Short mmCIF file of C-alpha atoms and ligand atoms in Angstrom, two decimals:
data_model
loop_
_atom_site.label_atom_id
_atom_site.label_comp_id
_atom_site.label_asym_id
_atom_site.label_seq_id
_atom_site.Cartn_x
_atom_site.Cartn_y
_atom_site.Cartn_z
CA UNK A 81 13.23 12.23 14.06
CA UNK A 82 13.64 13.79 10.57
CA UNK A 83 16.77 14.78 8.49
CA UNK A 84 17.39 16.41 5.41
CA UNK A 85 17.30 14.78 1.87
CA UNK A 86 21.16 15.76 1.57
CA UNK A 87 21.81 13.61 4.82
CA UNK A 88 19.78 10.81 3.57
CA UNK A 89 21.58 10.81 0.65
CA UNK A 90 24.94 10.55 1.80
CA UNK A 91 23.68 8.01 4.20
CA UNK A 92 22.32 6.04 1.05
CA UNK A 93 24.97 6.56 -0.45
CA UNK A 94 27.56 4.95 2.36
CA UNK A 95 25.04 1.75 1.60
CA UNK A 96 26.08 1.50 -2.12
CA UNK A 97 23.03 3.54 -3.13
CA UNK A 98 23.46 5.47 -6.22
CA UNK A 99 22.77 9.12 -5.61
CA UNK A 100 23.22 12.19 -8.50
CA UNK A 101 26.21 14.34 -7.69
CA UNK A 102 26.33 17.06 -5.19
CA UNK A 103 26.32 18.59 -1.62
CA UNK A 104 25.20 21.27 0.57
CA UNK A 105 25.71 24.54 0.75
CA UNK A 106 25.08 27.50 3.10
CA UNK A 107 25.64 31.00 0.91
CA UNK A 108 25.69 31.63 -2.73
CA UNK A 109 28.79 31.92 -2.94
CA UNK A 110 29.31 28.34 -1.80
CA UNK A 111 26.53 27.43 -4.35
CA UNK A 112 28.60 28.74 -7.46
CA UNK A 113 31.75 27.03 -6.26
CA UNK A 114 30.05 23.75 -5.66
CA UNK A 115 28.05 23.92 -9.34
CA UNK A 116 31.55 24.34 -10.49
CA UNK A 117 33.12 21.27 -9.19
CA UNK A 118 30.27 19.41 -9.91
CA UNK A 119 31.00 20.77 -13.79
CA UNK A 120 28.66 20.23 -16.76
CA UNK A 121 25.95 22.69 -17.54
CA UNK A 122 22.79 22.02 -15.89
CA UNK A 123 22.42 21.96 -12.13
CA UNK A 124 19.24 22.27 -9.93
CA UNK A 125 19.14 23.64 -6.26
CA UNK A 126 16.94 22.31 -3.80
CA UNK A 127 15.71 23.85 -1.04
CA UNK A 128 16.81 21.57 2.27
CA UNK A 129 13.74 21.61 4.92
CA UNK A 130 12.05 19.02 6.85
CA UNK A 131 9.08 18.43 3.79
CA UNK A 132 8.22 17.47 0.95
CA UNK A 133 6.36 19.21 -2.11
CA UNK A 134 8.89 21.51 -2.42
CA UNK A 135 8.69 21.65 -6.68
CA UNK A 136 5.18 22.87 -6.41
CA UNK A 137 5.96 25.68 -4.22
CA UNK A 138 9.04 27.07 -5.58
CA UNK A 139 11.64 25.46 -3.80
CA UNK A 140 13.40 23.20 -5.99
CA UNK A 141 14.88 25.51 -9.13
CA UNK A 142 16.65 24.14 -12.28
CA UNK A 143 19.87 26.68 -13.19
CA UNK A 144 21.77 26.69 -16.86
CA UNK A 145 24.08 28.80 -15.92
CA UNK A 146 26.61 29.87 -12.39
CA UNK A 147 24.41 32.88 -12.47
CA UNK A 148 21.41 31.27 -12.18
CA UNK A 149 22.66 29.11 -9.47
CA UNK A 150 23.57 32.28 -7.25
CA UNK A 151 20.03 33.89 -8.05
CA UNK A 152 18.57 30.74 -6.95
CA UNK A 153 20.97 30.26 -3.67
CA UNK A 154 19.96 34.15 -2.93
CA UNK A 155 16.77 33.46 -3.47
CA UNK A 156 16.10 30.42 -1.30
CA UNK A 157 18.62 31.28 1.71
CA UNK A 158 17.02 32.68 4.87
CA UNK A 159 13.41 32.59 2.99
CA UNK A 160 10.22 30.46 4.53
CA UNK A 161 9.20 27.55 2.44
CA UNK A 162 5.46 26.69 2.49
CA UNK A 163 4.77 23.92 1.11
CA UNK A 164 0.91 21.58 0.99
CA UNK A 165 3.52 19.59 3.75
CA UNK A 166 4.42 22.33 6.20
CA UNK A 167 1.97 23.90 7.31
CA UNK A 168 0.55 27.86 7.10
CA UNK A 169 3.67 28.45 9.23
CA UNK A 170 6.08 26.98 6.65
CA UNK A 171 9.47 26.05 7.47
CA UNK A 172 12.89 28.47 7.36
CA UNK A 173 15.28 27.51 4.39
CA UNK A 174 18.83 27.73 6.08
CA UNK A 175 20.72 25.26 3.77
CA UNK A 176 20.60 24.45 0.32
CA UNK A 177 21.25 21.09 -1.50
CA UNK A 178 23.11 21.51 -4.99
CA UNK A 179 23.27 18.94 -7.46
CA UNK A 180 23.84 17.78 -11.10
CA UNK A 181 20.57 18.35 -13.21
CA UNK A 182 19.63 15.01 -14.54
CA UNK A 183 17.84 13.95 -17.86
CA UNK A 184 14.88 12.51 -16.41
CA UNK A 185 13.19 9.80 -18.59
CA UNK A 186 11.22 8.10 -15.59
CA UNK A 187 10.15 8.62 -12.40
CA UNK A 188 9.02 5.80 -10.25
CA UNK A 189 8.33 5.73 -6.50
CA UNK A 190 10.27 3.48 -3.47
CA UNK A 191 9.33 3.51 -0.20
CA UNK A 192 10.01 1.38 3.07
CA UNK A 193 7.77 1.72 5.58
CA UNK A 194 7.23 -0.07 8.88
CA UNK A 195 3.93 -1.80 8.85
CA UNK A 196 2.85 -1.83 12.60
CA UNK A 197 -0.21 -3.85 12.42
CA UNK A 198 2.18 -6.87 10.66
CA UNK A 199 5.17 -5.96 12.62
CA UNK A 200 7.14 -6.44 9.49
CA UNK A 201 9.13 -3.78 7.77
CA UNK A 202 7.46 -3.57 4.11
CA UNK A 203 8.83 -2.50 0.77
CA UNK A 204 6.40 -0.43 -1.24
CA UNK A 205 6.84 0.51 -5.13
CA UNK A 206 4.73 2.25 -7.73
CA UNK A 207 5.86 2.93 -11.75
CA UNK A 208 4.86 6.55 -11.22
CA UNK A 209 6.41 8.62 -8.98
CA UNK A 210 7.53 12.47 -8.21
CA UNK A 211 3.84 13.09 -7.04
CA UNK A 212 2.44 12.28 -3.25
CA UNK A 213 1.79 8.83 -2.61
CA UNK A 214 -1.58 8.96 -0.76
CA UNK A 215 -2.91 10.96 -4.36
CA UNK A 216 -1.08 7.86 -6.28
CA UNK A 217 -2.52 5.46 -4.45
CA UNK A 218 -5.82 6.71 -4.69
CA UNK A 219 -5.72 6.97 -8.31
CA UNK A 220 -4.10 3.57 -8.89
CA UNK A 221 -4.16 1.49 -5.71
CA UNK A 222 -3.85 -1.79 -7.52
CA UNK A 223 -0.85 -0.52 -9.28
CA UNK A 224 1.01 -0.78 -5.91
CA UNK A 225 3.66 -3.25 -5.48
CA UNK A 226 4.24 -4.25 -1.50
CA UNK A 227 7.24 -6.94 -0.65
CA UNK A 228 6.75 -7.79 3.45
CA UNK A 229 10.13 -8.36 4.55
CA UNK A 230 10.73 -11.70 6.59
CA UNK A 231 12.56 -10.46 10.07
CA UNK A 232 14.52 -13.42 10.10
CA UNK A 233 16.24 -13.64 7.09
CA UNK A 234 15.66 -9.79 6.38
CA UNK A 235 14.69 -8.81 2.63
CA UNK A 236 15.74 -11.28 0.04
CA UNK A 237 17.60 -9.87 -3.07
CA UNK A 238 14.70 -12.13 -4.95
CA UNK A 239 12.21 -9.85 -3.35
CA UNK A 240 14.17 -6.52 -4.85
CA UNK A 241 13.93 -7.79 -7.80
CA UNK A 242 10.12 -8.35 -8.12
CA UNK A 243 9.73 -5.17 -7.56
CA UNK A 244 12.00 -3.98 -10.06
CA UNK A 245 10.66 -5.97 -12.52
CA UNK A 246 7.06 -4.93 -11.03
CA UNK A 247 8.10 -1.47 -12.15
CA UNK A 248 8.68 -2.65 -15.58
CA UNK A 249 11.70 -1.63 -15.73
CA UNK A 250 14.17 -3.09 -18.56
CA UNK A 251 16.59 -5.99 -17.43
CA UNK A 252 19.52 -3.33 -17.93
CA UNK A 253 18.12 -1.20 -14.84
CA UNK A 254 16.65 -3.82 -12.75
CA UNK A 255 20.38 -4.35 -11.29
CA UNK A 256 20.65 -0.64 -10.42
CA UNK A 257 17.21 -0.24 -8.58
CA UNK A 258 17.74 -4.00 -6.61
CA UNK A 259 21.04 -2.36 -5.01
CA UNK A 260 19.25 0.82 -4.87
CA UNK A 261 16.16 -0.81 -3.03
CA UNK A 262 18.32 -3.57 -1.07
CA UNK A 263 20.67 -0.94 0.10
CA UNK A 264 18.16 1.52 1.20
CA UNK A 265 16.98 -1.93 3.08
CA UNK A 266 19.88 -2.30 4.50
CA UNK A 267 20.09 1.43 5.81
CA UNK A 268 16.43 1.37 7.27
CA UNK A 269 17.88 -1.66 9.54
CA UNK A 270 20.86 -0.90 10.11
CA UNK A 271 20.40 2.98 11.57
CA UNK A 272 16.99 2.29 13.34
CA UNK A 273 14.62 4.26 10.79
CA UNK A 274 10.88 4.23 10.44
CA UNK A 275 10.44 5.21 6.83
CA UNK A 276 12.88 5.72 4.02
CA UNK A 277 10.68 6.94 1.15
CA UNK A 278 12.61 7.50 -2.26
CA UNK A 279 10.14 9.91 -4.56
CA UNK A 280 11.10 9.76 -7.21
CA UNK A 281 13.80 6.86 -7.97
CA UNK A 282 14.27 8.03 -11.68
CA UNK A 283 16.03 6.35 -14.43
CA UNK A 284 17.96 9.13 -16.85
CA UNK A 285 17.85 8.98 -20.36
CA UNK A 286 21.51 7.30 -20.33
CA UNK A 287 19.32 4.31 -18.56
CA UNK A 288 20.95 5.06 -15.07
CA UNK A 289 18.47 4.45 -12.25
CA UNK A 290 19.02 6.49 -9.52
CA UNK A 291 17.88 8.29 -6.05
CA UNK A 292 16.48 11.92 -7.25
CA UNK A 293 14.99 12.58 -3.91
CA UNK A 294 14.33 10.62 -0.04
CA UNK A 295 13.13 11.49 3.12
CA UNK A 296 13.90 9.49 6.25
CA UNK A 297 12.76 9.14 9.52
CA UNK A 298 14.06 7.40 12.33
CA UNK A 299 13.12 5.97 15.74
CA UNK A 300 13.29 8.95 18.38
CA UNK A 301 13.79 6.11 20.82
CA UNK A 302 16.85 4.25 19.31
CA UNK A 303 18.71 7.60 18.63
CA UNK A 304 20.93 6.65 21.69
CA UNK A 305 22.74 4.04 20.14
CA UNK A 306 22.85 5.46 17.18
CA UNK A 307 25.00 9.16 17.82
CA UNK A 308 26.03 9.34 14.17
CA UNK A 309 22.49 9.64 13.01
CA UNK A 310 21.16 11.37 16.14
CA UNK A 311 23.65 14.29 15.38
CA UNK A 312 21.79 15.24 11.85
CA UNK A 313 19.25 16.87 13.59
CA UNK A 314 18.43 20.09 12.78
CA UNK A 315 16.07 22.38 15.44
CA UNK A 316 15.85 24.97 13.03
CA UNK A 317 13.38 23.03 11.64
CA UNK A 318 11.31 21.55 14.88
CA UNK A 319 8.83 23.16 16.85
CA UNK A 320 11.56 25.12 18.91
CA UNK A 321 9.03 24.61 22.37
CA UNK A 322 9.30 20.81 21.44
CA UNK A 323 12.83 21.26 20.90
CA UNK A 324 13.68 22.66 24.63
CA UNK A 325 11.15 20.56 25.85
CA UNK A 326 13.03 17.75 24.91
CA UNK A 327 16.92 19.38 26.09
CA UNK A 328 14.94 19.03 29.19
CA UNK A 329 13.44 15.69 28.95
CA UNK A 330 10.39 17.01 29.00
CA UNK A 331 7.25 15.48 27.12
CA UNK A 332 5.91 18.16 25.06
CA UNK A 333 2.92 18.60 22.31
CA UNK A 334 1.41 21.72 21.07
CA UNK A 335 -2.31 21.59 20.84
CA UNK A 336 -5.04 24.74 19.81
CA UNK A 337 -7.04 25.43 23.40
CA UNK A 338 -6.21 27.62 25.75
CA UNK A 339 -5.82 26.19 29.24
CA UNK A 340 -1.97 25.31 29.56
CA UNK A 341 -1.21 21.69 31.52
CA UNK A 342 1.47 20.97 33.95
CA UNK A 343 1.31 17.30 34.57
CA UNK A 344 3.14 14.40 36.14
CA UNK A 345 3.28 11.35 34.25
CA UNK A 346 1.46 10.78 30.86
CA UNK A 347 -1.81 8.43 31.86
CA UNK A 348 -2.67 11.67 34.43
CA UNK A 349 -1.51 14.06 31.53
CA UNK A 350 -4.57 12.88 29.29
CA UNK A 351 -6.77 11.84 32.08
CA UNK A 352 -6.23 15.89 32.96
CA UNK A 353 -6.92 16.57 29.11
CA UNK A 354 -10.37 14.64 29.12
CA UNK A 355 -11.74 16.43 32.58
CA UNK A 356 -10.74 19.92 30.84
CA UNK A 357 -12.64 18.92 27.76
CA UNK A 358 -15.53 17.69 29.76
CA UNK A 359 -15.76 20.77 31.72
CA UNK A 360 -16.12 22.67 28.81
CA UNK A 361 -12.41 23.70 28.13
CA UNK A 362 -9.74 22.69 25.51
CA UNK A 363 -6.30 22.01 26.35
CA UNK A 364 -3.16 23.99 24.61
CA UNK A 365 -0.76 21.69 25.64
CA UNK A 366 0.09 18.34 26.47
CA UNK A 367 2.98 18.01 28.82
CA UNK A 368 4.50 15.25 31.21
CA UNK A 369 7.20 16.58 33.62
CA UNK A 370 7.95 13.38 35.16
CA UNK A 371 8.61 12.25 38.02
CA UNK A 372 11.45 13.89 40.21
CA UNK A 373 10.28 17.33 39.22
CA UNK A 374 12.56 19.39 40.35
CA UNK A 375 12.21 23.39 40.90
CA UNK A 376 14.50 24.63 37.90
CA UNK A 377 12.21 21.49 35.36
CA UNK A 378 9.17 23.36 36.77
CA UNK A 379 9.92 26.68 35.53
CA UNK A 380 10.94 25.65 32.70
CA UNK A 381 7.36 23.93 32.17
CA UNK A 382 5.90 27.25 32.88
CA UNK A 383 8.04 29.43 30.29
CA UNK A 384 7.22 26.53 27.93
CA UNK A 385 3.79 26.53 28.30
CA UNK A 386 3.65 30.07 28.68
CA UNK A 387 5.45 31.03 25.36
CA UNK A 388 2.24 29.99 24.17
CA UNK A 389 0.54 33.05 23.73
CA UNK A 390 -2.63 31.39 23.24
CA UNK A 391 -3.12 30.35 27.09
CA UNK A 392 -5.38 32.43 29.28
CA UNK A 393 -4.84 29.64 32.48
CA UNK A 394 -3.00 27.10 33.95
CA UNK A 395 -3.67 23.88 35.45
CA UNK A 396 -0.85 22.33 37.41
CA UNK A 397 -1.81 18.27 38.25
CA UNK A 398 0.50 16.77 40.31
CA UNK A 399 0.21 13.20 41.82
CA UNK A 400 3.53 12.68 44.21
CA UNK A 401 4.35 8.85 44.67
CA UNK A 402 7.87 9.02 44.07
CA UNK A 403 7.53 12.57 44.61
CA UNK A 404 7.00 14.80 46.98
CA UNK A 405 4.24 17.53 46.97
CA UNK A 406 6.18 19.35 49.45
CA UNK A 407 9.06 19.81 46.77
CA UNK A 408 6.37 20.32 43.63
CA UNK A 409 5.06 23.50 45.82
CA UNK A 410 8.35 24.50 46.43
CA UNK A 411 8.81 23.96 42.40
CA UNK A 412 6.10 26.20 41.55
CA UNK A 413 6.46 29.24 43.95
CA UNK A 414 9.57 29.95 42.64
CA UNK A 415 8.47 29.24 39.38
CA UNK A 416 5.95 31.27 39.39
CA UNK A 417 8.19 34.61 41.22
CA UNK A 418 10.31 33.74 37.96
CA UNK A 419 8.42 33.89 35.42
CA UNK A 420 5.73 36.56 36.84
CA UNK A 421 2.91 34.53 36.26
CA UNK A 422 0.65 36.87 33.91
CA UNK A 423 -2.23 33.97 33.78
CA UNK A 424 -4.45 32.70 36.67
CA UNK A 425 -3.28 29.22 38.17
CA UNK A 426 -5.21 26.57 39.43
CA UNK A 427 -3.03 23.65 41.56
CA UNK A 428 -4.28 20.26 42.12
CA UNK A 429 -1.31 18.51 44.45
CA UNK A 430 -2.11 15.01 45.66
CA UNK A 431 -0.35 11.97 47.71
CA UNK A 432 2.90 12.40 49.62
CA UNK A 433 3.24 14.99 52.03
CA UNK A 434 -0.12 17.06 50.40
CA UNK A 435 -0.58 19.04 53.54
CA UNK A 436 2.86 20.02 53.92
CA UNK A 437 2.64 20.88 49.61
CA UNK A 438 -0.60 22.84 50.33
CA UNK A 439 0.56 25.07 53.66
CA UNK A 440 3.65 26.21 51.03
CA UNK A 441 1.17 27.58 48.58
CA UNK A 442 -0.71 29.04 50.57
CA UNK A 443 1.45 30.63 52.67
CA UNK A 444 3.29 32.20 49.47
CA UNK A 445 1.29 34.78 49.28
CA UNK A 446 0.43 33.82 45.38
CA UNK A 447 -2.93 34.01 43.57
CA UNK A 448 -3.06 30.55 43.35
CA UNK A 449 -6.22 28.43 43.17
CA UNK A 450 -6.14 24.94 44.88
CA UNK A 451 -8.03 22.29 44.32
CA UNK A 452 -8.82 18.99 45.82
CA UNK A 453 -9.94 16.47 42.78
CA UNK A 454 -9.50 16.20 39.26
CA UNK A 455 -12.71 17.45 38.21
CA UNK A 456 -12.79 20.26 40.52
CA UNK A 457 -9.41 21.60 39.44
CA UNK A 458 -10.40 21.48 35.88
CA UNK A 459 -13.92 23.01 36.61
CA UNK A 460 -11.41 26.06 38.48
CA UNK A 461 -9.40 26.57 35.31
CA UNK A 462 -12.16 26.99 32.74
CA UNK A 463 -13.77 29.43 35.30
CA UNK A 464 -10.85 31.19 35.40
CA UNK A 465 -10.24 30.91 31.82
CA UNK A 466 -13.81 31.92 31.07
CA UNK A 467 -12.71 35.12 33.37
CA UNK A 468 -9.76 36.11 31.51
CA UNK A 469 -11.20 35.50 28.34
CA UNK A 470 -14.38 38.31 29.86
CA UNK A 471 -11.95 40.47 30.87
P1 GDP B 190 9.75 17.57 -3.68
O1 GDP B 190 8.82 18.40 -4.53
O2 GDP B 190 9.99 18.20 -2.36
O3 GDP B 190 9.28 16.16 -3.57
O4 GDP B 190 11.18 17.59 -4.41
P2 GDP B 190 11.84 16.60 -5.49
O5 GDP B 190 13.29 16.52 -5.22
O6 GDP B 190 11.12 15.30 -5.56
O7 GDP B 190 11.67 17.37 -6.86
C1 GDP B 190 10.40 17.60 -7.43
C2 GDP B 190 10.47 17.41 -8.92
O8 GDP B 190 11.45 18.28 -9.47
C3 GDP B 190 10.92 16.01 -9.35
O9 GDP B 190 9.85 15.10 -9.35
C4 GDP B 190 11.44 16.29 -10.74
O10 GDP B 190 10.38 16.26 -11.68
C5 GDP B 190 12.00 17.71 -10.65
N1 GDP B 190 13.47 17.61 -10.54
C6 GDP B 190 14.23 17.57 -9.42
N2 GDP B 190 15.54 17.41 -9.71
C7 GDP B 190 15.60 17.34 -11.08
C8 GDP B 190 16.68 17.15 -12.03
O11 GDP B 190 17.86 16.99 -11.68
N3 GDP B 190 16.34 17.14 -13.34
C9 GDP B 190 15.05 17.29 -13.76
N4 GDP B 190 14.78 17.27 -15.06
N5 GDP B 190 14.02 17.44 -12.91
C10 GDP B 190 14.29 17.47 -11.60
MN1 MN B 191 9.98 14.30 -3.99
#
């Protein structure tokens, strides 16, 4: 899960992290009166969506003046930002950070990542930040400073501090950036995040080091213990079919084929995927519905995977053990009446009660194909997707 850089901040911030001065703002109006109590003369307004490279493409504007900072606000609000990190789709601009403009006289980069292969949470740091860090990187890998934090004793303030001097940062700022980079630690462990990435930390020309922009992620699977973090998230900016797939605890991922999948349980889910592909298809979806499928998570598979306007067929794979294929036909006859199926349908139901599961589709009166196996239900639905597509 993602939040916004105004939510990481104030997170940051609640961990001693130094942070410029500012807040967010929904209307223009709001922007002018938050520039004001803010005061001085300078103020930039950043555009608040869920990716980076926003300066390149417009969405992060310096004001000098309350004037500018409405144009800007007006500007930005209700607007699509593409960025090189959205996506041709880009992503809607609904809420807009506003801050004090600093005097920049560095920017460096600060990143914690989680290092899977070491299973160790690892502290990253280069002296030049504000670009992207796979094109730094690649220009200057050995310029990369990496700390690997020790899980037992969690990372040392000695450790903070190597980097800070890594950075070559005067002794005056290397006690700014150690709380900066022990506190943003401390926040990565403490609220279950996967990646806090500060680009860039920047030190102003009154030598004060601080946090000019972050992103942070966290892990989807510890947002139940962690409600205060779990309720930053924003669905404006998600894949809205991922987003109600989700309200309904339903696994969903948006692929580029064409044959929509209705599956129970993951392993059968890409097993499914692989017979499509083999029989010539490509899949448009990838979606587990679980185990007690009941009618009403059924049809909402099928308006999912239907609001995809890119599928011309449907496979529905269904192996009831826990289930019962009895209730999955049920499921997807009046699924199906619901949502006026405008796509042929192939069904594969197997195990528990398959007779009983295939007498109820048959007997519904439905255009819908059965099958018997795997490979001949995914040979049916790239027939019938190679007759819609003819048609
Ligand atoms: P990103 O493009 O989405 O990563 O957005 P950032 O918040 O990192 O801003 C991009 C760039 O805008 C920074 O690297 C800075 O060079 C510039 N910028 C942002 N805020 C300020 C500011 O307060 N003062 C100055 N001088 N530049 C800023
Ligand atoms: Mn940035």
């Amino acid at each position: 899960m993602d939040i916004h850089e105004y939510q990481a901040k104030e997170l940051l911030a609640g961990f001693g992290v130094p942070v410029p001065r500012g807040g967010v703002v929904y209307s223009a109006e709001q922007a002018v009166y938050r520039a004001r109590e803010i005061g001085g003369d300078r103020w930039v307004v950043k555009a608040q969506i869920h990716a980076g490279a926003r300066g390149k493409a417009g969405g992060i504007r310096l004001c000098a003046s309350e004037a500018e900072v409405r144009q800007a606000a007006q500007d930005l609000l209700g607007k699509t930002l593409v960025t090189a990190q959205t996506g041709p789709e880009g992503l809607p601009i609904h809420r807009l950070l506003v801050e004090e403009a600093l005097p920049i006289e560095r920017e460096l980069y600060v990143g914690l990542v989680l290092d899977r292969r070491r299973e160790r949470i690892v502290a990253v740091a280069h002296p030049h930040g504000g670009i992207e860090i796979e094109e730094i990187a690649q220009r200057e890998p050995d310029a990369m400073l990496r700390e690997v934090v020790e899980p037992a004793v969690g990372m040392q303030p000695f450790q903070a501090r190597e980097l800070a001097f890594g950075l070559g940062l005067p002794a005056a700022q290397v006690n700014q950036t150690v709380t900066t980079i022990l506190g943003a630690y401390r926040a990565f462990r403490d609220l279950d995040a996967t990646m806090v990435e500060v680009n860039p930390l920047v030190v102003t020309k009154e030598g004060h080091s601080l946090v000019l922009d972050v992103k942070m992620s966290f892990d989807d699977n510890a947002m139940f213990r962690r409600p205060n973090v779990a309720e930053l998230r924003d669905h404006a900016q998600e894949d809205p079919r991922e987003a109600e797939a989700a309200e309904h605890g339903l696994n969903y991922v948006g692929l580029e084929g064409d044959i929509g999948c209705i599956i129970n349980g993951a392993g059968l889910a890409m097993a499914t995927m692989d017979m499509i592909k083999h029989a010539g298809g490509e899949p448009a979806n990838f979606l587990d519905i679980g185990g007690g499928a009941s009618p009403e998570r059924v049809a909402v598979a099928f308006r999912l995977v239907l609001s995809d306007k890119k599928v011309k067929a449907i496979l529905v794979n269904v192996f009831a053990g826990i289930n019962r294929c009895d209730w999955v036909a049920q499921g997807v006859v009046q699924a199906v009446r619901e949502v006026q199926m405008p796509v042929p349908l192939v069904v594969r139901l197997a195990g528990t009660n398959v007779e009983e599961g295939r007498r109820i589709l048959q007997e519904s009166g439905l255009p819908i194909v059965t099958a018997d196996t795997l490979a001949e239900a995914a040979e049916r639905v790239v027939a019938a997707r190679n007759q819609a597509r003819a048609a």
